[in-house]
Amino acid sequence: MFSYSNDDTIVALSTPPGKGAIAIVRMSGSRALAILNEIFSPPLAEDHNRKAVTGSVHHRDSQKVIDECVVIYYQSPRSYTGEDVIEISCHCNPIIIDQIIQQTVSGGARVAQPGEFTKRAFLNHKMDLSQAEAVAAVIAAKTRAGLACSLRQLDGSFSQLITEIQQEILNLASLIEANLDFNEEDLQVYEKPEILSRAQEVVNKIDKLLHTYDYGRLLKEGVKLLLLGKPNVGKSSLLNVLVEKERAIVSELPGTTRDYIEEFTQIEGFPIQIVDTAGIRETLDMIEEMGVKRALKHIESSDLILAIFEIHRPLDADDLHLIHYLNRYVQKKVPFLVILNKSDLGTDHHTIESLKELRSPIVEVSARTGRNIELLKQQIKNSLLIDSGLEEESVVVTNARHKQALDKARHALKNFRRGMQSGMDEVVLASELRSALDYLGEIIGEVSSEDLLNYIFSQFCVGK
Amino acid sequence: MNRNYDVIVAGGGHAGIEAALATARLGLRTALVTLRIDTIGKMSCNPAIGGLAKGHLVREIDALGGEMAKLTDRAGIHFKILNKSKGPAVWSPRAQADRLQYSRIARQVVLSQPNLEVISASVNGLKVTDGKVVAALLNRDEWIPCRALILTCGTFLNGRIYIGLNSFSSGRAGEMPVRGLTEALVELGFISGRLKTGTPPRVHRDSLDYRQMEEQPPDRPPVPFSFQTDTLSQEQLSCHITHTNQQTHEFLRMGLDRSPMYTGLISGVGPRYCPSIEDKVVRFSDKERHQLFLEPDGFDNPEVYVNGFATSLPEDIQYKALRSVAGMERAHIIRLGYAVEYDFFPSYQIQHTLETKNIAGLYFAGQINGTSGYEEAAAQGLMAGINAALKLQDQPPLILDRSRAYIGVLIDDLISKTILEPYRMFTSRAEFRLLLRHDNADLRLMETGKEIRLLPDAAYRRMLNKRQKIEQLLEHTARTSISPQRFNELAKKTNSSFITQSVPMRQLMRRPEISLKDLLEAAELDDGYSHDELVHVEFVIKYEGYLKRQAELVEKFKKMEHQSIPAEFNYHTVSSLSSEAREKLSKIRPASLGQASRIAGVRHGDITVLLIYLEKYFRSQEPVSRETL
Ligand SMILES: Nc1nc2c(ncn2[C@@H]2O[C@H](COP(=O)(O)OP(=O)(O)OP(=O)(O)O)[C@@H](O)[C@H]2O)c(=O)[nH]1
Ligand SMILES: [Mg+2]
């Protein structure tokens, strides 16, 4: 059963993705304020109505800060939807946006259906009657586009996979239901261990799909690639060759780049945001230190790091300092590549040997001559794929609503397995499978009790 | 005879009986028109009532004040609760009845009912004035005025029986069909369709060797169907189980070239859940045997119904195949199996009250709506009768929603779904299955039965008493603790873990291995609770979490059901609907947004669009805007 209910709190990005410097995540519903207060400090109260509050959005559990944001609370009924509305203005970074949405979801919000804010606005008398048709048309268009989009996603292999999963659950459900509805006949009763392992296989399939979510998001919303290295190692030069234009100032003076520089490009089909940072070194002047701190902040939110060294001479104190950073802040958190730049100037084998200890792939390049830059691009792509545990042709989940549906279906299947193991009533088990089917139905269309019966009739010789 | 009736019921089958008794009991002058008085309440298929999901329907009929359960209790010769090894939600009562007794008792009840007259005739037409039924045509020559007409014609509408390549017009074995009524309805604008169903041969009990079969004894003591029956006194008989074999299948296959189904003689669609034996053999050719369930017809009648052997193959094949079955080597067939094809009216043409959408005062109930089964028919008959009476008495209609009763599921399904085969109830059709148990039908529906004045007071008081005792027991288990001395003995027996200090009974009940009955015994608490009461309380405690979740779903469901769609709503003006949705919605004309969402082909986006247009519609109907929100 679909939920058409207007009681729950919904959330979605309300600005077009990838455009502008600021993005707005919007929540609407009676629990909006409560959900916000679990992930935002300072907490907002009723009297903050319509006042912009600056603060930080953090993870519910770890309290780790996601972004500095401006939040505005519009109290019902004076809001766009007529309900309590929270608008979170954050930096327009796909990763930040996604994390904020995920945090509201774990707080109980539901990812909005296409056009749902508008629908609520209309139903709550926030729109003129004459707008009804326009509103309906927009919603119809959005739902259809959304559906078409999810059906089209990666040549339909996504919907095909979901259909397969749905079929397998239908299959399991039909065994249970047949046992409930037709057991007066001598049907072959199913084997518990077999059902359990089949259910587990479905869970595994869903897990695999869910695992692609991060990767799917990377594909859709972009990868953040961070350049780290001591001053003058050639970070800005590398940025320029990767984006194929003179974006960053390059000079022979160490410490040229004082703050970070962002640039967008495409590498092997991935939309990539490259961030060039101020050089990291042991002794710093004040201004530089500011830049370094920001560089460290970027580490946690990046998807891949290029740690750059000079290949033609021994490692110095600054290099060791970076290695220390890598070991302390990067290892096991963010994947990184070791880049040996300036290969046109010669090779210090000792340097290479020492860097092997970082246990990351090493690429020798020259930003000046362009040597091995193509290889580097390949290596960047491979790292992103490997990190997501995917083959190149894998089906991926990119849509937050789909992720939520898969999460719930998975949960229901887990309940089903646990219930069956503990000898739970089949009626309850059947209803867990039903809800798993319903959740997947939100992605590719519902399975009705009629479909279930059809399946039973095609599989079993029922009827006296 | 003063032939002036409020209600005419056409058909004396299981739907007709309930309909006629209901309207008569609700104070309306009623005529039951049936071809032959001696076939009132005839069990034309197997001599059994109830079974999985159908048993639920019968209990609900009983709770509303219908007759079927009481008739079954009086004529029953074999009572059994099915699915006993599963959860209580799907336990289902089933009973074999003495076919002749059942029919005789039904006839007695009908004939002795005040306000009810039985006319031996057939209804062949109807007169409609200003969109309202005003009279029924009897025997093609006499118009009898009425204010409501309930059609419950079973398989009689242009019925045609098939045995092998022979076919003849017949309503049911040995009886005339009804002609002209379908045509009259089609002339009035109704769309008709054709369905098929089949029956197995009936054999003489003395020609069977039961020693070669497996005996299936009834439950002892038998549990009555009706909430109003205390004990069952009639002697109980066993059923028997045997199986077909490869030889049987061989014989059946040899007859396929003379099968009306396989040669394309029959165009109607048969039920897949009740396939003919030849169908089973063809479609599941790898199955080595099929179960046959032999149901005795009763004490006086020597017929035995060979359930599982429905066939329309020719006589010689029926004999050969049947006689190859263990214990049936010398079987004597009293009546051959046959297939019957009949007219029905796809039920999107009726409303939830079972009144047709186009003609006021005209009601359809039973097989005419595409259902199969006595219980489905009776449930519809009862609801049609109740609603006809309520309407004539200017009362609001009685519509049971899907969260309240299987009857609600049945009628809503009929109206919202496209019927391609005879519709039978299954528990899986009920999304709120946990809430709709057979043992709580009284708690769910008797309040309503009393409100509409159909349920006897005594039955209602009984329910109140039961409810009170349930509440008492629930409170009791929450309040009372049990000591380790008393409990640990039980724990040992049931492999449960010991307790070291007194623990509330409610808490121990959560353990799957601990039953309420055992616990009460261990606590030496005065018993005195009925089986149903114990079942109920145990269920409520053990399923607490799930029941809560269902209750939440019911809330959501009800919101959608309450979003009503006006009958005159024009879907063609809603351009944003998908064309499939627009077509289906215009045809079915759902009463609520909830019903709309259950129509195949209506998508989530369509419902949202509809919601917006409905809002627009309602707001433009309101003189004062509701701006004050
Ligand atoms: N020979 C050679 N020189 C290079 C190469 N890459 C960069 N350089 C030179 O190294 C110097 C520093 O380059 P930048 O790109 O500014 O270095 P950076 O790491 O951004 O330095 P800061 O911004 O000061 O931290 C410049 O003179 C570049 O021309 C290379 O591959 N080969
Ligand atoms: Mg630089």
Coordinates of C-alpha atoms in Angstrom, one line a residue, chain B residues 74-535:
Chain B
R74 CA -28.4 -28.0 12.5
A75 CA -27.5 -30.0 9.4
G76 CA -23.8 -30.5 10.1
I77 CA -22.4 -34.1 10.2
H78 CA -18.6 -33.3 10.3
F79 CA -17.1 -30.2 11.9
K80 CA -13.4 -29.4 11.6
I81 CA -11.2 -26.4 12.3
L82 CA -8.7 -26.2 9.4
N83 CA -5.2 -24.8 9.5
K84 CA -5.0 -25.5 13.2
S85 CA -1.2 -25.8 13.0
K86 CA -0.9 -22.2 11.8
G87 CA -1.6 -18.9 13.5
P88 CA -5.1 -18.2 14.9
A89 CA -5.7 -15.6 12.2
V90 CA -6.1 -18.3 9.6
W91 CA -7.9 -21.0 11.5
S92 CA -11.0 -21.7 9.6
P93 CA -14.1 -23.7 10.5
R94 CA -15.5 -26.1 7.9
A95 CA -18.4 -28.4 8.1
Q96 CA -19.9 -31.2 6.0
A97 CA -23.7 -31.0 6.0
D98 CA -26.3 -33.5 5.3
R99 CA -27.4 -32.1 2.0
L100 CA -31.1 -33.1 2.3
Q101 CA -31.4 -31.9 5.8
Y102 CA -29.7 -28.6 5.1
S103 CA -32.2 -27.9 2.3
R104 CA -35.1 -29.0 4.4
I105 CA -34.2 -26.9 7.3
A106 CA -33.5 -23.9 5.1
R107 CA -36.9 -24.4 3.5
Q108 CA -38.6 -24.6 7.0
V109 CA -36.9 -21.4 8.1
V110 CA -37.9 -19.5 5.0
L111 CA -41.4 -20.8 4.9
S112 CA -42.0 -20.0 8.6
Q113 CA -40.6 -16.5 8.4
P114 CA -43.2 -13.8 8.8
N115 CA -43.3 -11.1 6.1
L116 CA -41.9 -13.6 3.6
E117 CA -43.8 -15.4 0.9
V118 CA -42.4 -18.0 -1.4
I119 CA -43.5 -18.0 -5.1
S120 CA -42.7 -20.9 -7.3
A121 CA -41.9 -19.2 -10.6
S122 CA -39.0 -17.5 -12.4
V123 CA -38.2 -13.9 -12.9
N124 CA -37.8 -13.2 -16.6
G125 CA -37.8 -9.5 -16.8
L126 CA -38.1 -6.2 -14.9
K127 CA -39.8 -2.9 -15.4
V128 CA -37.9 0.3 -14.8
T129 CA -39.5 3.7 -14.5
D130 CA -37.4 6.9 -14.0
G131 CA -34.3 4.8 -13.4
K132 CA -36.0 2.8 -10.6
V133 CA -37.2 -0.8 -10.5
V134 CA -41.0 -0.9 -10.1
A135 CA -41.9 -4.5 -11.0
A136 CA -40.7 -7.9 -11.8
L137 CA -42.0 -10.1 -14.6
L138 CA -42.9 -13.6 -13.4
N139 CA -43.1 -16.6 -15.8
R140 CA -43.2 -14.2 -18.7
D141 CA -46.8 -13.2 -18.1
E142 CA -47.4 -11.5 -14.8
W143 CA -45.9 -8.2 -13.6
I144 CA -45.6 -8.0 -9.8
P145 CA -44.9 -4.5 -8.4
C146 CA -42.0 -4.1 -6.0
R147 CA -39.8 -1.4 -4.6
A148 CA -36.6 -3.4 -4.7
L149 CA -35.5 -6.4 -6.7
I150 CA -32.6 -8.6 -5.6
L151 CA -31.3 -11.0 -8.3
T152 CA -29.6 -14.1 -7.0
C153 CA -29.8 -16.4 -9.9
G154 CA -26.8 -18.6 -9.4
T155 CA -25.7 -20.5 -12.5
F156 CA -29.2 -20.4 -14.0
L157 CA -28.9 -17.4 -16.3
N158 CA -28.8 -19.1 -19.7
G159 CA -27.1 -22.0 -18.0
R160 CA -25.7 -24.7 -20.2
I161 CA -24.3 -28.0 -19.0
Y162 CA -21.6 -29.9 -20.7
I163 CA -20.7 -33.6 -20.4
G164 CA -18.2 -34.6 -23.1
L165 CA -19.3 -33.2 -26.4
N166 CA -22.9 -33.3 -25.3
S167 CA -24.5 -30.1 -24.0
F168 CA -27.9 -29.0 -23.1
S169 CA -29.6 -26.0 -21.5
S170 CA -29.9 -26.4 -17.8
G171 CA -29.5 -24.3 -14.6
R172 CA -28.0 -27.1 -12.7
A173 CA -28.2 -30.9 -13.1
G174 CA -31.8 -31.8 -13.8
E175 CA -33.2 -28.3 -13.6
M176 CA -34.3 -25.7 -16.1
P177 CA -32.3 -22.6 -16.7
V178 CA -33.7 -19.0 -16.6
R179 CA -34.1 -17.4 -20.0
G180 CA -34.8 -13.8 -20.9
L181 CA -33.5 -12.1 -17.8
T182 CA -30.0 -11.6 -19.1
E183 CA -31.5 -10.2 -22.3
A184 CA -33.7 -7.9 -20.4
L185 CA -30.8 -6.6 -18.3
V186 CA -28.6 -6.1 -21.4
E187 CA -31.4 -4.1 -22.9
L188 CA -31.3 -1.9 -19.9
G189 CA -27.7 -1.2 -20.6
F190 CA -25.9 -3.9 -18.5
I191 CA -22.8 -5.7 -19.8
S192 CA -22.9 -9.4 -19.4
G193 CA -20.1 -12.0 -19.5
R194 CA -19.8 -15.7 -19.3
L195 CA -18.2 -17.9 -16.7
K196 CA -17.8 -21.6 -16.2
T197 CA -17.6 -23.9 -13.3
G198 CA -17.5 -27.7 -12.9
T199 CA -18.5 -30.4 -10.6
P200 CA -17.2 -34.0 -10.0
P201 CA -19.3 -37.1 -10.3
R202 CA -21.3 -38.3 -7.2
V203 CA -20.9 -42.0 -6.4
H204 CA -22.9 -44.4 -4.3
R205 CA -21.4 -45.0 -0.9
D206 CA -22.1 -48.7 -0.9
S207 CA -19.9 -49.1 -4.0
L208 CA -16.8 -47.7 -2.3
D209 CA -14.2 -49.6 -0.3
Y210 CA -13.3 -47.2 2.5
R211 CA -10.7 -49.7 3.9
Q212 CA -8.4 -48.7 1.1
M213 CA -8.7 -45.1 1.9
E214 CA -7.5 -42.8 4.7
E215 CA -10.1 -41.8 7.1
Q216 CA -10.5 -38.2 8.1
P217 CA -12.4 -38.0 11.3
P218 CA -14.1 -34.8 12.4
D219 CA -13.0 -32.7 15.4
R220 CA -14.2 -34.1 18.7
P221 CA -16.0 -32.4 20.2
P222 CA -17.3 -30.5 17.2
V223 CA -17.1 -26.7 17.4
P224 CA -20.3 -25.0 16.2
F225 CA -20.3 -22.4 13.5
S226 CA -22.8 -20.0 15.0
F227 CA -22.0 -17.8 18.0
Q228 CA -25.5 -18.6 19.0
T229 CA -25.2 -22.4 19.1
D230 CA -24.1 -24.0 22.3
T231 CA -23.7 -27.7 21.5
L232 CA -24.1 -29.9 18.5
S233 CA -26.0 -33.1 19.0
Q234 CA -26.1 -34.7 15.6
E235 CA -24.1 -37.9 15.0
Q236 CA -20.8 -37.1 13.2
L237 CA -19.4 -38.9 10.1
S238 CA -15.9 -39.2 8.7
C239 CA -14.6 -38.1 5.3
H240 CA -12.1 -40.2 3.3
I241 CA -9.0 -39.4 1.3
T242 CA -7.7 -41.4 -1.6
H243 CA -5.5 -40.5 -4.6
T244 CA -5.5 -40.8 -8.4
N245 CA -2.6 -42.6 -10.0
Q246 CA -0.8 -42.8 -13.3
Q247 CA -3.4 -45.2 -14.7
T248 CA -6.1 -42.7 -13.9
H249 CA -4.2 -39.9 -15.6
E250 CA -3.8 -42.1 -18.7
F251 CA -7.5 -42.7 -18.9
L252 CA -8.2 -39.0 -18.5
R253 CA -5.8 -38.1 -21.2
M254 CA -7.5 -40.5 -23.5
G255 CA -10.7 -38.4 -23.2
L256 CA -9.2 -35.0 -23.9
D257 CA -10.3 -35.1 -27.6
R258 CA -13.9 -35.3 -26.3
S259 CA -13.5 -32.6 -23.7
P260 CA -15.7 -29.5 -24.1
M261 CA -12.9 -27.4 -22.7
Y262 CA -10.1 -28.7 -24.8
T263 CA -12.1 -28.8 -28.0
G264 CA -13.1 -25.2 -27.4
L265 CA -16.8 -25.8 -27.0
I266 CA -16.8 -23.8 -23.8
S267 CA -15.8 -20.2 -24.0
G268 CA -16.4 -19.2 -20.3
V269 CA -13.5 -19.0 -18.0
G270 CA -13.2 -21.5 -15.2
P271 CA -11.7 -21.0 -11.8
R272 CA -8.0 -21.8 -11.6
Y273 CA -8.2 -22.6 -7.9
C274 CA -10.7 -25.3 -8.7
P275 CA -9.4 -26.9 -11.9
S276 CA -11.0 -29.9 -13.4
I277 CA -9.1 -33.2 -12.9
E278 CA -8.2 -33.2 -16.6
D279 CA -6.7 -29.7 -16.2
K280 CA -4.6 -30.8 -13.3
V281 CA -3.3 -33.8 -15.2
V282 CA -2.4 -31.7 -18.3
R283 CA -1.0 -28.7 -16.5
F284 CA 0.9 -30.5 -13.8
S285 CA 1.9 -33.5 -15.7
D286 CA 4.8 -34.3 -13.5
K287 CA 2.6 -34.8 -10.4
E288 CA 2.2 -38.5 -9.8
R289 CA -1.1 -38.3 -8.0
H290 CA -3.8 -35.9 -7.0
Q291 CA -5.7 -36.0 -3.8
L292 CA -9.4 -36.9 -3.8
F293 CA -11.6 -36.0 -0.8
L294 CA -14.7 -38.1 -0.5
E295 CA -17.5 -36.2 1.2
P296 CA -20.6 -38.0 2.5
D297 CA -23.8 -36.5 1.4
G298 CA -25.5 -37.3 4.7
F299 CA -27.5 -40.0 6.4
D300 CA -30.3 -40.8 4.1
N301 CA -28.8 -39.8 0.8
P302 CA -26.2 -42.4 -0.3
E303 CA -24.4 -40.0 -2.6
V304 CA -20.7 -39.3 -2.0
Y305 CA -19.1 -36.2 -3.5
V306 CA -15.7 -36.9 -5.1
N307 CA -14.0 -33.6 -4.3
G308 CA -11.0 -33.0 -6.5
F309 CA -12.4 -34.9 -9.5
A310 CA -14.4 -32.1 -11.2
T311 CA -14.7 -33.1 -14.9
S312 CA -16.6 -32.6 -18.0
L313 CA -15.2 -35.6 -19.8
P314 CA -17.6 -38.1 -21.4
E315 CA -19.3 -40.8 -19.3
D316 CA -17.1 -43.7 -20.3
I317 CA -13.9 -41.8 -19.4
Q318 CA -15.4 -40.7 -16.0
Y319 CA -16.1 -44.4 -15.2
K320 CA -12.8 -45.7 -16.4
A321 CA -10.7 -43.0 -14.6
L322 CA -12.7 -43.1 -11.4
R323 CA -12.6 -46.9 -11.2
S324 CA -8.8 -46.9 -11.4
V325 CA -8.6 -45.2 -8.1
A326 CA -7.9 -47.1 -4.9
G327 CA -11.1 -48.0 -3.1
M328 CA -13.2 -47.0 -6.1
E329 CA -12.8 -50.0 -8.3
R330 CA -16.5 -50.8 -8.2
A331 CA -17.7 -47.2 -7.9
H332 CA -21.2 -46.6 -9.1
I333 CA -21.8 -43.1 -10.4
I334 CA -25.1 -41.7 -9.4
R335 CA -24.6 -38.4 -11.2
L336 CA -22.0 -37.6 -13.7
G337 CA -19.6 -34.7 -13.3
Y338 CA -20.3 -31.8 -15.6
A339 CA -19.3 -28.3 -16.5
V340 CA -21.8 -25.5 -16.4
E341 CA -21.5 -22.2 -18.3
Y342 CA -23.6 -19.3 -17.2
D343 CA -24.1 -15.5 -17.6
F344 CA -22.8 -13.1 -15.1
F345 CA -22.6 -9.3 -14.9
P346 CA -19.1 -7.9 -14.3
S347 CA -19.5 -6.3 -10.9
Y348 CA -18.1 -2.9 -11.6
Q349 CA -21.7 -2.3 -12.5
I350 CA -22.7 -2.4 -8.8
Q351 CA -22.0 -0.3 -5.8
H352 CA -20.7 -1.2 -2.4
T353 CA -24.3 -1.7 -1.3
L354 CA -24.7 -4.2 -4.2
E355 CA -27.3 -2.0 -5.7
T356 CA -26.6 -1.5 -9.4
K357 CA -25.2 1.8 -10.4
N358 CA -27.6 2.4 -13.2
I359 CA -30.9 1.2 -11.8
A360 CA -32.1 2.2 -8.4
G361 CA -33.6 -0.6 -6.3
L362 CA -32.0 -3.3 -8.4
Y363 CA -29.5 -5.5 -6.5
F364 CA -27.2 -8.3 -7.6
A365 CA -25.9 -10.9 -5.2
G366 CA -24.0 -14.2 -5.7
Q367 CA -22.8 -15.9 -8.8
I368 CA -24.5 -13.2 -10.9
N369 CA -21.6 -11.0 -9.7
G370 CA -19.0 -13.5 -10.8
T371 CA -18.3 -15.2 -7.4
S372 CA -18.2 -18.9 -6.7
G373 CA -19.1 -20.6 -3.4
Y374 CA -22.1 -20.7 -1.1
E375 CA -20.4 -18.5 1.5
E376 CA -19.5 -15.7 -0.9
A377 CA -23.1 -15.9 -2.2
A378 CA -24.6 -15.8 1.2
A379 CA -22.5 -12.9 2.3
Q380 CA -23.6 -10.9 -0.7
G381 CA -27.2 -11.9 -0.3
L382 CA -27.2 -10.8 3.3
M383 CA -25.6 -7.4 2.5
A384 CA -27.9 -6.8 -0.5
G385 CA -30.9 -7.6 1.7
I386 CA -29.7 -5.4 4.5
N387 CA -29.0 -2.5 2.2
A388 CA -32.2 -2.8 0.2
A389 CA -34.1 -2.7 3.5
L390 CA -32.1 0.2 4.9
K391 CA -32.6 2.2 1.7
L392 CA -36.4 1.6 1.7
Q393 CA -36.5 2.7 5.3
D394 CA -34.4 5.8 4.6
Q395 CA -31.5 4.6 6.6
P396 CA -27.8 5.1 5.8
P397 CA -26.4 2.1 3.9
L398 CA -24.2 -0.6 5.6
I399 CA -20.8 -0.8 4.0
L400 CA -18.2 -2.9 5.8
D401 CA -14.7 -1.7 4.9
R402 CA -11.8 -4.0 4.2
S403 CA -10.4 -3.6 7.7
R404 CA -13.6 -4.8 9.4
A405 CA -14.6 -7.9 7.6
Y406 CA -13.9 -10.4 4.9
I407 CA -17.3 -9.4 3.6
G408 CA -15.9 -6.0 3.1
V409 CA -12.9 -7.4 1.2
L410 CA -15.2 -9.5 -0.9
I411 CA -17.5 -6.7 -2.1
D412 CA -14.7 -4.2 -2.5
D413 CA -12.7 -6.6 -4.6
L414 CA -15.7 -7.4 -6.8
I415 CA -16.3 -3.8 -7.5
S416 CA -12.7 -2.7 -8.0
K417 CA -11.1 -5.7 -9.8
T418 CA -11.6 -7.1 -13.2
I419 CA -13.2 -10.5 -12.7
L420 CA -11.7 -13.0 -15.1
E421 CA -12.7 -16.2 -13.3
P422 CA -15.2 -17.0 -10.6
Y423 CA -14.1 -15.1 -7.5
R424 CA -13.4 -17.1 -4.4
M425 CA -12.3 -15.7 -1.1
F426 CA -8.7 -16.4 0.2
T427 CA -7.2 -15.2 3.3
S428 CA -4.4 -13.6 1.3
R429 CA -6.9 -11.2 -0.2
A430 CA -7.4 -9.5 3.2
E431 CA -4.6 -7.1 3.8
F432 CA -5.6 -6.8 7.5
R433 CA -5.6 -10.6 8.0
L434 CA -4.4 -10.4 11.5
L435 CA -7.4 -8.4 12.6
L436 CA -10.0 -10.5 10.8
R437 CA -10.1 -13.8 12.7
H438 CA -13.0 -16.1 12.7
D439 CA -13.2 -16.2 16.5
N440 CA -13.5 -12.4 16.8
A441 CA -16.2 -12.0 14.1
D442 CA -18.7 -11.4 16.9
L443 CA -16.5 -8.7 18.5
R444 CA -16.0 -7.1 15.2
L445 CA -19.6 -7.1 13.9
M446 CA -22.3 -7.8 16.4
E447 CA -22.5 -4.1 17.4
T448 CA -23.5 -3.5 13.8
G449 CA -25.8 -6.5 13.7
K450 CA -27.6 -5.1 16.6
E451 CA -27.8 -1.6 15.2
I452 CA -29.5 -2.7 12.1
R453 CA -31.8 -4.8 14.2
L454 CA -31.0 -8.1 12.6
L455 CA -29.1 -9.8 15.4
P456 CA -31.1 -11.3 18.2
D457 CA -30.6 -9.5 21.6
A458 CA -29.5 -12.7 23.3
A459 CA -26.6 -13.1 20.8
Y460 CA -25.6 -9.5 21.4
R461 CA -25.6 -9.9 25.2
R462 CA -23.5 -12.9 24.8
M463 CA -20.9 -10.9 22.9
L464 CA -20.9 -8.2 25.5
N465 CA -20.3 -10.8 28.2
K466 CA -17.4 -12.2 26.2
R467 CA -16.0 -8.8 25.7
Q468 CA -16.2 -8.1 29.3
K469 CA -14.5 -11.3 30.2
I470 CA -11.7 -10.6 27.7
E471 CA -11.0 -7.3 29.2
Q472 CA -11.1 -8.8 32.7
L473 CA -8.6 -11.4 31.7
L474 CA -6.3 -8.9 30.0
E475 CA -6.3 -6.8 33.0
H476 CA -5.7 -9.9 35.1
T477 CA -2.6 -11.0 33.2
A478 CA -1.2 -7.5 33.4
R479 CA -1.7 -7.2 37.2
T480 CA -1.0 -10.7 38.4
S481 CA 2.5 -12.1 39.0
I482 CA 3.3 -15.7 39.2
S483 CA 5.8 -17.1 41.7
P484 CA 8.9 -19.2 40.7
Q485 CA 7.4 -22.3 42.6
R486 CA 4.3 -22.2 40.5
F487 CA 5.9 -21.3 37.2
N488 CA 9.1 -23.3 37.1
E489 CA 7.3 -26.6 36.9
L490 CA 5.7 -25.4 33.7
A491 CA 9.0 -24.0 32.5
K492 CA 10.5 -27.4 32.8
K493 CA 7.8 -29.0 30.8
T494 CA 8.0 -26.5 28.0
N495 CA 11.7 -26.0 28.0
S496 CA 11.3 -22.4 29.1
S497 CA 13.9 -20.7 31.3
F498 CA 13.3 -20.6 35.1
I499 CA 12.4 -17.5 37.0
T500 CA 13.9 -16.6 40.3
Q501 CA 11.3 -14.1 41.5
S502 CA 7.7 -13.4 40.8
V503 CA 7.1 -12.2 37.3
P504 CA 3.9 -10.6 35.8
M505 CA 2.0 -13.2 33.8
R506 CA 1.8 -10.8 30.8
Q507 CA 5.5 -10.8 30.6
L508 CA 5.8 -14.6 30.6
M509 CA 3.1 -14.8 28.0
R510 CA 5.5 -13.1 25.5
R511 CA 7.5 -16.4 25.5
P512 CA 6.4 -18.3 22.5
E513 CA 6.4 -21.6 24.3
I514 CA 4.1 -20.5 27.1
S515 CA 0.4 -20.6 26.5
L516 CA -2.2 -18.7 28.4
K517 CA -4.1 -21.8 29.3
D518 CA -1.0 -23.5 30.8
L519 CA -0.1 -20.3 32.7
L520 CA -3.5 -19.9 34.2
E521 CA -3.4 -23.5 35.3
A522 CA 0.1 -23.1 36.8
A523 CA -1.1 -20.1 38.6
E524 CA -4.1 -22.1 39.8
L525 CA -6.2 -19.2 38.7
D526 CA -9.9 -19.9 38.4
D527 CA -10.4 -20.9 34.8
G528 CA -14.0 -20.4 33.7
Y529 CA -12.9 -18.7 30.4
S530 CA -14.2 -20.1 27.1
H531 CA -11.8 -21.3 24.4
D532 CA -12.5 -18.3 22.3
E533 CA -11.8 -15.9 25.1
L534 CA -8.5 -17.6 25.8
V535 CA -7.6 -17.5 22.2

